[in-house]
XYZ file of N, CA, C and O in Angstrom:
668
model
N 198.922 221.342 106.613
C 198.803 219.927 105.772
C 200.535 219.430 105.437
O 199.729 217.742 105.373
N 201.212 219.732 106.084
C 202.102 218.917 105.884
C 202.656 218.876 104.385
O 201.936 219.297 103.581
N 204.450 218.924 104.208
C 204.766 219.042 102.798
C 204.373 218.107 102.066
O 203.817 218.516 100.646
N 203.898 216.753 102.693
C 204.000 215.347 101.597
C 202.401 215.291 101.192
O 201.991 214.971 100.158
N 201.708 215.899 101.501
C 199.967 216.447 101.448
C 199.795 217.556 100.573
O 199.614 217.221 99.990
N 201.244 218.477 101.426
C 200.295 219.335 100.402
C 201.064 218.848 98.635
O 200.900 219.296 97.772
N 202.471 218.282 99.073
C 202.585 217.526 96.876
C 202.281 216.646 96.129
O 201.643 217.517 95.472
N 201.309 216.133 97.280
C 200.237 215.154 97.097
C 198.989 215.698 96.291
O 198.833 215.353 95.089
N 198.587 217.058 96.987
C 197.748 217.570 96.455
C 198.203 218.678 95.165
O 197.017 218.161 94.505
N 199.243 219.114 95.323
C 199.172 219.996 94.040
C 199.608 219.190 92.940
O 198.772 219.365 91.599
N 200.185 217.744 93.511
C 200.073 216.770 91.441
C 198.798 217.050 91.254
O 198.504 216.304 89.984
N 198.134 215.921 92.369
C 196.822 215.689 92.050
C 195.566 216.874 91.337
O 195.337 216.524 90.353
N 196.377 218.091 91.337
C 195.303 218.924 90.667
C 195.833 219.287 89.484
O 195.598 220.067 89.254
N 197.144 219.095 89.278
C 197.278 218.888 87.822
C 198.948 219.982 87.640
O 199.241 220.386 86.913
N 199.629 220.328 89.119
C 200.339 221.467 88.970
C 201.869 220.487 88.422
O 201.662 219.382 88.745
N 201.768 221.645 87.590
C 203.216 221.185 86.965
C 204.463 222.342 88.236
O 206.268 221.387 87.871
N 204.423 222.758 88.980
C 205.162 223.270 89.614
C 204.754 223.922 91.010
O 203.321 224.281 90.627
N 205.229 224.476 91.794
C 205.287 225.349 92.833
C 205.960 226.286 93.380
O 206.753 226.512 93.426
N 205.330 227.705 93.330
C 205.831 229.119 93.780
C 204.931 229.305 95.123
O 204.438 229.674 95.240
N 206.150 229.384 95.988
C 206.101 229.943 97.374
C 206.586 231.105 97.287
O 208.149 231.161 97.443
N 205.816 232.619 97.560
C 206.600 233.565 97.888
C 207.127 234.220 98.286
O 208.674 234.466 98.813
N 207.579 233.461 99.675
C 207.726 233.930 100.786
C 209.227 232.915 101.165
O 209.838 232.693 102.919
N 209.438 231.777 100.184
C 210.222 230.648 101.314
C 211.844 231.170 100.491
O 211.171 230.977 98.755
N 212.376 230.995 101.271
C 214.051 230.756 100.898
C 214.411 229.478 100.377
O 214.519 228.633 101.234
N 215.680 229.532 99.719
C 216.599 228.307 98.936
C 216.883 227.751 100.035
O 216.916 226.780 100.311
N 217.766 229.011 101.365
C 218.229 228.628 102.680
C 217.320 227.639 102.736
O 217.806 226.638 104.319
N 215.604 228.042 103.706
C 215.160 227.297 103.997
C 213.549 226.281 103.349
O 213.544 225.670 104.225
N 214.294 226.047 102.395
C 213.231 225.358 101.553
C 214.251 223.869 101.319
O 213.895 223.197 99.952
N 215.094 223.552 101.604
C 215.184 221.922 101.620
C 214.607 220.495 101.583
O 214.361 220.025 100.939
N 213.554 220.924 103.136
C 213.216 219.990 102.799
C 211.332 220.202 101.825
O 211.241 218.837 100.726
N 211.138 221.362 101.598
C 210.827 221.837 100.590
C 210.525 220.835 99.365
O 209.630 220.482 98.795
N 211.798 221.222 99.155
C 212.588 221.075 97.906
C 212.448 219.505 97.741
O 212.136 218.504 96.426
N 212.236 218.858 98.611
C 212.627 217.203 99.109
C 211.299 217.157 98.724
O 210.984 215.910 97.780
N 210.697 217.245 99.739
C 209.012 216.822 99.047
C 208.503 217.502 97.475
O 207.426 216.671 97.543
N 208.727 217.998 96.984
C 208.041 218.801 95.705
C 208.748 217.977 94.889
O 207.957 217.307 93.706
N 210.295 218.057 94.940
C 210.467 216.982 94.041
C 210.125 215.813 93.604
O 210.686 214.585 92.210
N 210.258 215.528 94.527
C 209.773 213.743 95.118
C 208.528 213.110 93.985
O 208.059 212.257 94.008
N 207.609 214.563 93.758
C 206.397 214.195 93.424
C 206.394 215.268 91.871
O 205.350 214.195 91.195
N 208.025 214.830 90.734
C 208.002 215.691 89.849
C 207.257 216.265 89.358
O 207.011 216.454 88.466
N 207.849 217.417 90.169
C 206.572 219.018 90.688
C 207.995 219.728 90.399
O 209.663 219.620 91.678
N 207.876 221.192 89.932
C 209.178 222.041 90.139
C 209.081 223.140 91.162
O 208.107 223.452 91.796
N 210.156 223.493 91.436
C 209.928 224.293 92.821
C 210.688 226.077 92.155
O 211.511 225.881 91.363
N 209.508 226.551 92.056
C 210.406 227.967 91.700
C 210.311 229.384 92.445
O 209.815 229.660 93.551
N 211.789 230.053 92.611
C 212.207 230.671 93.459
C 211.761 231.732 92.300
O 211.496 232.205 91.415
N 211.749 233.678 93.411
C 211.682 234.520 92.662
C 213.511 235.525 93.403
O 213.221 235.153 93.944
N 213.170 236.213 92.101
C 214.646 237.542 92.101
C 214.130 238.712 91.765
O 213.606 238.403 91.165
N 214.597 239.142 92.944
C 214.251 240.104 93.160
C 215.211 241.366 91.961
O 216.125 241.251 92.019
N 215.087 242.768 91.650
C 215.813 243.315 91.973
C 216.693 244.499 92.654
O 217.987 244.498 91.877
N 216.643 244.100 93.446
C 217.616 244.103 94.710
C 218.073 242.817 95.281
O 219.027 242.992 95.608
N 218.198 241.707 94.247
C 219.311 240.320 94.071
C 220.375 240.620 94.114
O 220.871 240.963 93.618
N 221.468 240.293 94.957
C 223.056 240.176 94.790
C 223.264 239.218 93.561
O 222.207 238.235 93.587
N 223.789 239.481 92.761
C 224.375 238.413 92.409
C 225.238 236.937 92.706
O 224.550 236.074 92.281
N 224.859 236.876 93.989
C 225.421 235.971 94.880
C 224.406 235.142 95.299
O 224.093 234.001 95.260
N 223.072 236.211 95.433
C 222.113 235.906 95.342
C 221.217 235.154 94.849
O 220.600 234.269 94.639
N 221.408 235.600 93.066
C 220.832 235.102 92.061
C 221.212 234.284 91.858
O 220.416 232.706 90.962
N 222.414 233.586 92.034
C 223.814 232.261 91.821
C 222.028 231.302 92.453
O 222.464 230.296 91.928
N 222.407 231.324 93.720
C 221.979 230.375 95.009
C 220.290 230.554 94.314
O 219.578 228.902 94.152
N 219.488 231.327 94.144
C 218.348 231.261 93.449
C 217.868 230.412 92.004
O 217.480 229.461 92.191
N 219.715 230.898 91.266
C 219.178 229.735 89.693
C 219.375 228.441 90.450
O 218.770 227.819 89.455
N 220.149 228.221 90.989
C 221.009 227.158 91.586
C 219.507 225.712 92.144
O 219.504 225.153 91.964
N 218.671 226.952 92.839
C 217.807 226.270 93.874
C 216.630 225.720 92.928
O 215.389 224.975 93.554
N 215.984 226.547 91.553
C 215.257 226.961 91.250
C 214.913 225.771 89.929
O 215.845 225.187 89.383
N 213.973 225.217 90.102
C 213.648 223.840 88.651
C 212.043 224.888 87.645
O 211.652 225.520 88.640
N 212.764 224.676 86.113
C 211.351 225.215 85.636
C 211.135 225.723 84.804
O 211.563 226.643 84.381
N 211.185 227.010 85.609
C 211.617 228.528 85.499
C 211.494 229.247 86.473
O 211.401 229.230 87.704
N 212.061 230.076 86.427
C 212.541 231.174 87.236
C 212.115 233.002 86.610
O 211.632 233.316 86.651
N 211.496 233.332 88.743
C 210.047 234.213 88.409
C 211.222 235.365 88.981
O 212.027 235.300 89.746
N 210.834 236.697 87.949
C 212.060 237.368 87.787
C 210.576 238.987 88.609
O 209.431 239.126 88.077
N 210.794 239.386 89.581
C 209.811 240.306 89.627
C 210.687 241.826 89.263
O 211.366 241.918 89.056
N 209.932 242.289 88.242
C 209.905 243.267 87.611
C 210.274 244.473 88.261
O 210.697 245.479 87.876
N 210.136 244.664 89.110
C 209.963 245.968 90.102
C 210.729 246.304 91.922
O 209.350 244.531 92.235
N 211.079 246.802 92.187
C 210.583 246.862 93.764
C 209.209 247.439 94.259
O 208.452 247.939 93.638
N 208.759 246.822 95.231
C 207.249 247.161 96.116
C 206.553 246.024 95.324
O 207.085 244.977 96.093
N 205.280 247.031 95.607
C 204.229 245.571 95.532
C 203.449 245.558 94.258
O 204.012 245.998 93.188
N 202.967 244.460 93.961
C 202.518 243.842 92.831
C 201.133 244.685 92.579
O 200.852 245.122 93.370
N 200.983 244.500 91.289
C 199.910 245.202 91.131
C 199.946 245.947 89.662
O 201.003 246.327 89.058
N 199.105 245.573 89.144
C 198.840 246.304 87.350
C 199.741 248.423 87.806
O 199.834 248.721 88.830
N 201.178 248.569 86.616
C 201.174 249.210 86.596
C 201.318 249.888 85.397
O 200.533 249.299 83.849
N 200.874 251.677 85.184
C 200.933 251.558 83.326
C 202.406 251.672 82.392
O 202.450 251.750 81.461
N 204.061 251.001 83.620
C 204.999 251.369 82.853
C 205.833 250.784 83.553
O 205.929 250.116 84.788
N 207.083 250.185 82.599
C 207.769 248.445 82.637
C 208.527 249.776 83.735
O 209.219 250.765 82.767
N 209.367 248.830 84.957
C 210.465 249.205 85.364
C 211.697 250.134 84.384
O 211.956 248.825 83.652
N 212.364 250.952 84.121
C 213.549 251.293 83.243
C 214.621 250.523 83.657
O 215.103 250.175 82.716
N 214.369 249.829 84.776
C 216.015 249.040 85.175
C 215.742 247.235 84.695
O 216.380 246.790 84.506
N 214.441 247.432 83.920
C 214.056 245.832 83.679
C 214.703 244.631 83.145
O 215.388 244.091 83.073
N 215.554 245.172 81.293
C 216.208 245.134 80.614
C 217.080 244.798 81.121
O 217.772 243.315 81.317
N 218.192 245.521 81.765
C 219.577 245.463 83.062
C 219.056 243.982 83.705
O 220.231 243.524 84.023
N 218.046 244.337 84.724
C 218.204 242.697 85.388
C 217.334 241.513 84.853
O 218.387 240.569 85.382
N 217.330 241.239 83.772
C 216.742 240.226 82.719
C 218.250 240.041 82.356
O 218.722 238.518 82.601
N 218.865 240.854 81.824
C 220.417 240.054 81.413
C 221.122 239.652 82.522
O 221.720 238.788 82.209
N 221.319 240.316 83.403
C 221.939 239.974 84.611
C 221.133 238.478 84.971
O 222.182 237.388 85.668
N 220.082 238.688 84.736
C 219.807 236.994 85.800
C 219.948 236.317 84.630
O 220.350 234.613 84.941
N 219.718 236.327 83.330
C 220.291 235.453 82.722
C 221.171 234.791 82.606
O 222.127 233.947 81.963
N 222.886 235.356 83.090
C 223.846 234.823 83.718
C 223.948 234.269 84.143
O 224.895 233.468 84.310
N 222.894 233.146 84.868
C 222.674 232.504 86.232
C 222.524 231.082 86.105
O 222.065 230.501 86.573
N 221.207 231.632 84.767
C 220.581 231.016 84.301
C 220.404 230.114 83.269
O 219.784 230.933 82.128
N 219.904 228.911 82.566
C 219.293 228.824 81.299
C 218.007 228.207 81.329
O 217.614 228.341 79.924
N 217.403 227.984 82.136
C 215.820 228.391 82.841
C 215.112 229.177 81.918
O 215.310 230.030 81.335
N 213.787 229.037 81.453
C 213.090 229.542 81.160
C 212.931 230.947 82.732
O 212.642 230.646 83.258
N 212.414 232.334 81.854
C 211.982 233.575 82.513
C 211.187 233.404 82.786
O 210.842 234.324 81.693
N 210.268 233.579 83.767
C 208.708 234.721 83.854
C 209.019 235.983 84.675
O 209.048 236.126 85.265
N 207.906 237.613 84.200
C 208.701 238.521 84.773
C 207.061 238.243 85.084
O 206.424 239.067 84.409
N 206.983 239.014 86.708
C 205.691 239.145 86.526
C 205.881 240.391 87.613
O 207.016 241.325 87.745
N 204.817 241.164 88.181
C 204.660 241.727 89.038
C 204.516 243.627 88.365
O 205.443 244.151 87.703
N 203.087 243.960 88.319
C 203.049 245.536 87.547
C 202.266 244.783 85.807
O 202.790 246.059 85.107
N 202.982 243.613 85.665
C 202.290 243.493 84.054
C 200.930 243.168 83.492
O 200.387 241.963 84.468
N 200.543 244.053 83.422
C 199.030 244.668 82.809
C 198.474 244.836 81.764
O 197.696 244.665 81.457
N 199.405 245.582 81.161
C 198.540 246.229 79.406
C 199.684 244.878 78.269
O 200.615 244.399 78.756
N 199.055 244.773 77.139
C 199.310 244.439 76.073
C 201.113 245.939 75.662
O 201.717 243.964 75.396
N 201.333 246.543 76.108
C 202.496 247.023 75.395
C 203.474 246.179 76.101
O 204.531 246.336 75.971
N 203.054 246.061 77.743
C 204.034 245.519 78.312
C 204.138 243.726 77.796
O 205.633 243.895 77.675
N 203.220 243.456 77.886
C 203.595 242.017 76.947
C 205.134 241.938 75.873
O 205.258 241.064 75.987
N 204.164 242.701 75.123
C 204.447 243.146 73.707
C 206.460 243.187 73.656
O 207.298 242.974 72.976
N 206.409 244.174 74.715
C 207.549 244.586 75.318
C 209.007 242.919 75.755
O 210.201 243.119 75.382
N 207.705 242.694 77.035
C 208.138 242.004 77.346
C 209.554 240.273 76.307
O 210.123 239.686 76.233
N 208.709 240.936 74.850
C 209.227 239.224 74.378
C 210.738 238.895 74.183
O 211.567 238.001 74.150
N 211.621 240.504 73.844
C 212.911 240.201 74.197
C 214.046 239.864 75.631
O 214.684 239.920 75.499
N 213.017 239.914 76.648
C 213.545 239.612 77.427
C 213.100 238.270 78.707
O 213.909 237.932 79.304
N 211.949 237.792 78.179
C 211.366 236.790 78.801
C 211.069 235.598 78.230
O 210.835 236.306 77.003
N 210.747 234.933 78.444
C 209.727 233.368 78.318
C 208.908 234.056 78.225
O 207.719 233.072 78.026
N 208.703 234.159 79.458
C 206.896 234.749 79.773
C 206.471 235.538 80.569
O 207.181 236.378 81.515
N 205.092 236.290 80.570
C 204.565 237.274 81.700
C 204.112 236.591 82.258
O 202.845 236.002 81.971
N 203.487 237.795 83.703
C 202.380 236.869 84.484
C 202.023 237.969 84.699
O 202.403 239.229 85.025
N 201.044 237.714 84.703
C 199.633 238.679 84.186
C 198.530 238.740 85.284
O 197.615 239.792 85.508
N 198.727 238.152 86.827
C 197.989 237.858 87.222
C 196.713 239.020 88.002
O 195.905 238.985 88.294
N 198.374 240.180 88.382
C 196.645 241.310 89.418
C 196.356 241.779 88.025
O 194.879 242.056 88.607
N 196.671 242.127 86.929
C 195.649 242.236 85.975
C 194.428 241.520 85.891
O 193.332 241.999 85.870
N 194.285 240.033 85.738
C 193.275 239.496 85.594
C 192.398 239.470 87.042
O 191.213 239.352 87.110
N 193.052 239.337 88.131
C 192.153 239.538 89.603
C 191.310 240.962 89.198
O 190.145 241.453 89.484
N 192.104 241.965 89.027
C 191.218 243.087 88.570
C 190.013 243.036 87.957
O 188.839 243.556 88.414
N 190.153 242.723 87.210
C 189.040 241.956 85.894
C 187.829 241.427 86.675
O 186.932 241.323 86.823
N 188.390 240.417 87.694
C 186.993 239.864 88.385
C 187.108 240.452 89.817
O 185.187 240.749 89.719
N 187.203 241.438 90.413
C 186.787 241.627 91.130
C 185.586 242.727 90.867
O 185.197 243.385 90.801
N 185.845 243.668 89.215
C 185.547 244.814 88.372
C 183.733 244.044 88.629
O 183.078 244.602 87.521
N 183.842 242.492 88.080
C 182.921 242.066 87.585
C 181.891 241.863 88.390
O 181.913 241.725 89.451
N 180.476 241.838 87.592
C 179.388 241.802 88.367
C 178.398 241.007 88.668
O 177.869 240.309 89.457
N 179.431 239.439 87.913
C 179.268 238.490 88.072
C 179.890 237.690 87.669
O 181.235 237.880 86.536
N 179.755 235.566 87.885
C 180.692 234.530 88.092
C 180.936 235.177 86.010
O 181.679 234.574 84.972
N 180.374 234.795 85.424
C 179.617 234.346 84.189
C 179.852 236.356 83.257
O 180.930 235.952 81.960
N 179.870 237.222 83.825
C 180.594 238.945 82.969
C 182.097 239.091 83.602
O 182.974 238.421 82.740
N 183.184 238.085 84.533
C 184.015 237.759 84.961
C 184.778 236.476 83.519
O 185.680 237.198 83.822
N 184.565 235.396 83.425
C 184.613 234.489 83.051
C 184.628 235.408 81.163
O 185.922 235.266 80.700
N 183.677 236.219 80.760
C 183.577 236.635 79.402
C 185.145 237.478 79.510
O 185.778 237.433 78.726
N 185.233 238.340 80.632
C 186.117 240.181 80.503
C 187.160 239.314 80.769
O 188.229 239.680 79.612
N 187.260 237.448 81.885
C 188.934 237.568 81.272
C 189.108 236.767 79.987
O 190.353 236.541 80.013
N 188.098 235.996 79.274
C 188.986 235.312 78.439
C 189.073 236.634 77.488
O 190.379 236.400 76.715
N 188.468 237.499 77.512
C 188.605 239.143 76.446
C 190.568 239.076 76.840
O 190.815 239.242 75.543
N 190.924 239.383 77.938
C 191.936 240.371 78.069
C 192.747 238.602 77.899
O 193.581 239.599 77.859
N 192.307 237.786 78.086
C 193.791 236.949 78.149
C 194.104 236.869 76.653
O 195.344 236.484 76.208
N 192.750 237.255 75.820
C 193.248 237.045 74.302
C 193.885 238.346 73.340
O 194.881 237.812 72.920
N 193.935 239.318 74.097
C 194.508 240.846 73.896
C 196.180 240.576 74.731
O 196.614 240.461 73.733
N 196.161 240.306 75.202
C 197.464 239.444 76.000
C 197.944 238.532 75.427
O 199.086 239.267 74.651
N 197.417 237.398 75.260
C 198.094 236.267 74.227
C 198.419 237.506 73.277
O 200.042 237.035 72.352
N 197.497 237.624 71.905
C 197.838 238.242 71.122
C 199.410 239.420 70.789
O 200.248 239.204 70.008
N 199.396 239.848 72.354
C 200.150 241.019 72.543
C 201.707 239.933 72.442
O 202.877 240.134 71.600
N 201.213 238.789 72.795
C 202.966 237.680 73.678
C 202.981 237.566 72.487
O 204.386 237.003 71.234
N 202.285 237.181 71.388
C 202.343 236.193 69.351
C 202.541 237.036 68.493
O 204.122 236.852 67.927
N 202.394 238.401 68.838
C 202.961 239.426 67.506
C 203.284 240.849 68.162
O 204.175 242.085 67.469
N 204.079 240.277 69.463
C 204.348 241.793 69.691
C 205.618 242.286 69.046
O 206.660 242.216 68.036
N 206.562 242.900 69.770
C 207.275 244.499 69.538
C 208.571 243.688 69.165
O 210.159 244.175 68.814
N 208.916 242.819 69.855
C 210.348 241.753 70.601
C 210.127 241.053 70.254
O 209.389 240.479 71.193
N 211.426 239.970 70.385
C 211.420 239.091 70.189
C 212.763 238.519 70.677
O 213.798 238.986 70.718
N 212.653 237.365 71.851
C 214.308 237.144 72.652
C 214.204 235.681 71.271
O 214.207 235.124 70.937
N 216.082 235.878 70.523
C 216.698 234.468 70.218
C 216.579 233.326 70.734
O 216.697 233.423 72.066
N 216.257 232.350 70.591
C 216.155 231.239 70.889
C 217.117 231.048 71.291
O 218.447 230.837 70.782
N 217.808 230.383 72.394
C 219.023 230.044 73.118
C 219.458 228.774 72.571
O 218.698 227.663 72.691
N 221.241 228.341 71.868
C 220.834 227.348 71.595
C 221.809 226.625 72.490
O 221.924 226.707 73.606
């Protein structure tokens, strides 16, 4: 497809930004130019294993928001958040003023509620994909997704934890 066509297609589809999980900032010069010239943000991933030097590079290369991976391993719904997550979120915040979205294993209303004090957004993709996989029809999937999103949003709005707005 090429970078220019991809950027045009993303913009035409209504995207605000693009996350490409396997692209590193060092290898993204042409990609970032093609995406930013179309008014789109480039979102990179920050991992628990990232060094401070790496976090600084990721934060410098990211626009829109920074996606923080909550745990090592693969994505998917989990029962508990990683114990190290609060420390990781504080460490990432030292390198960016951008909003932080936390994902990987975020699936329960309690997770979303607790993330309010750590992050600006919760990424719940795997939890929603699981709902789709279990649904018996498209209509059932739509209804189940709507209910799940409403539940997760409610946890975010009334959550136990709130992050103070940055001045």
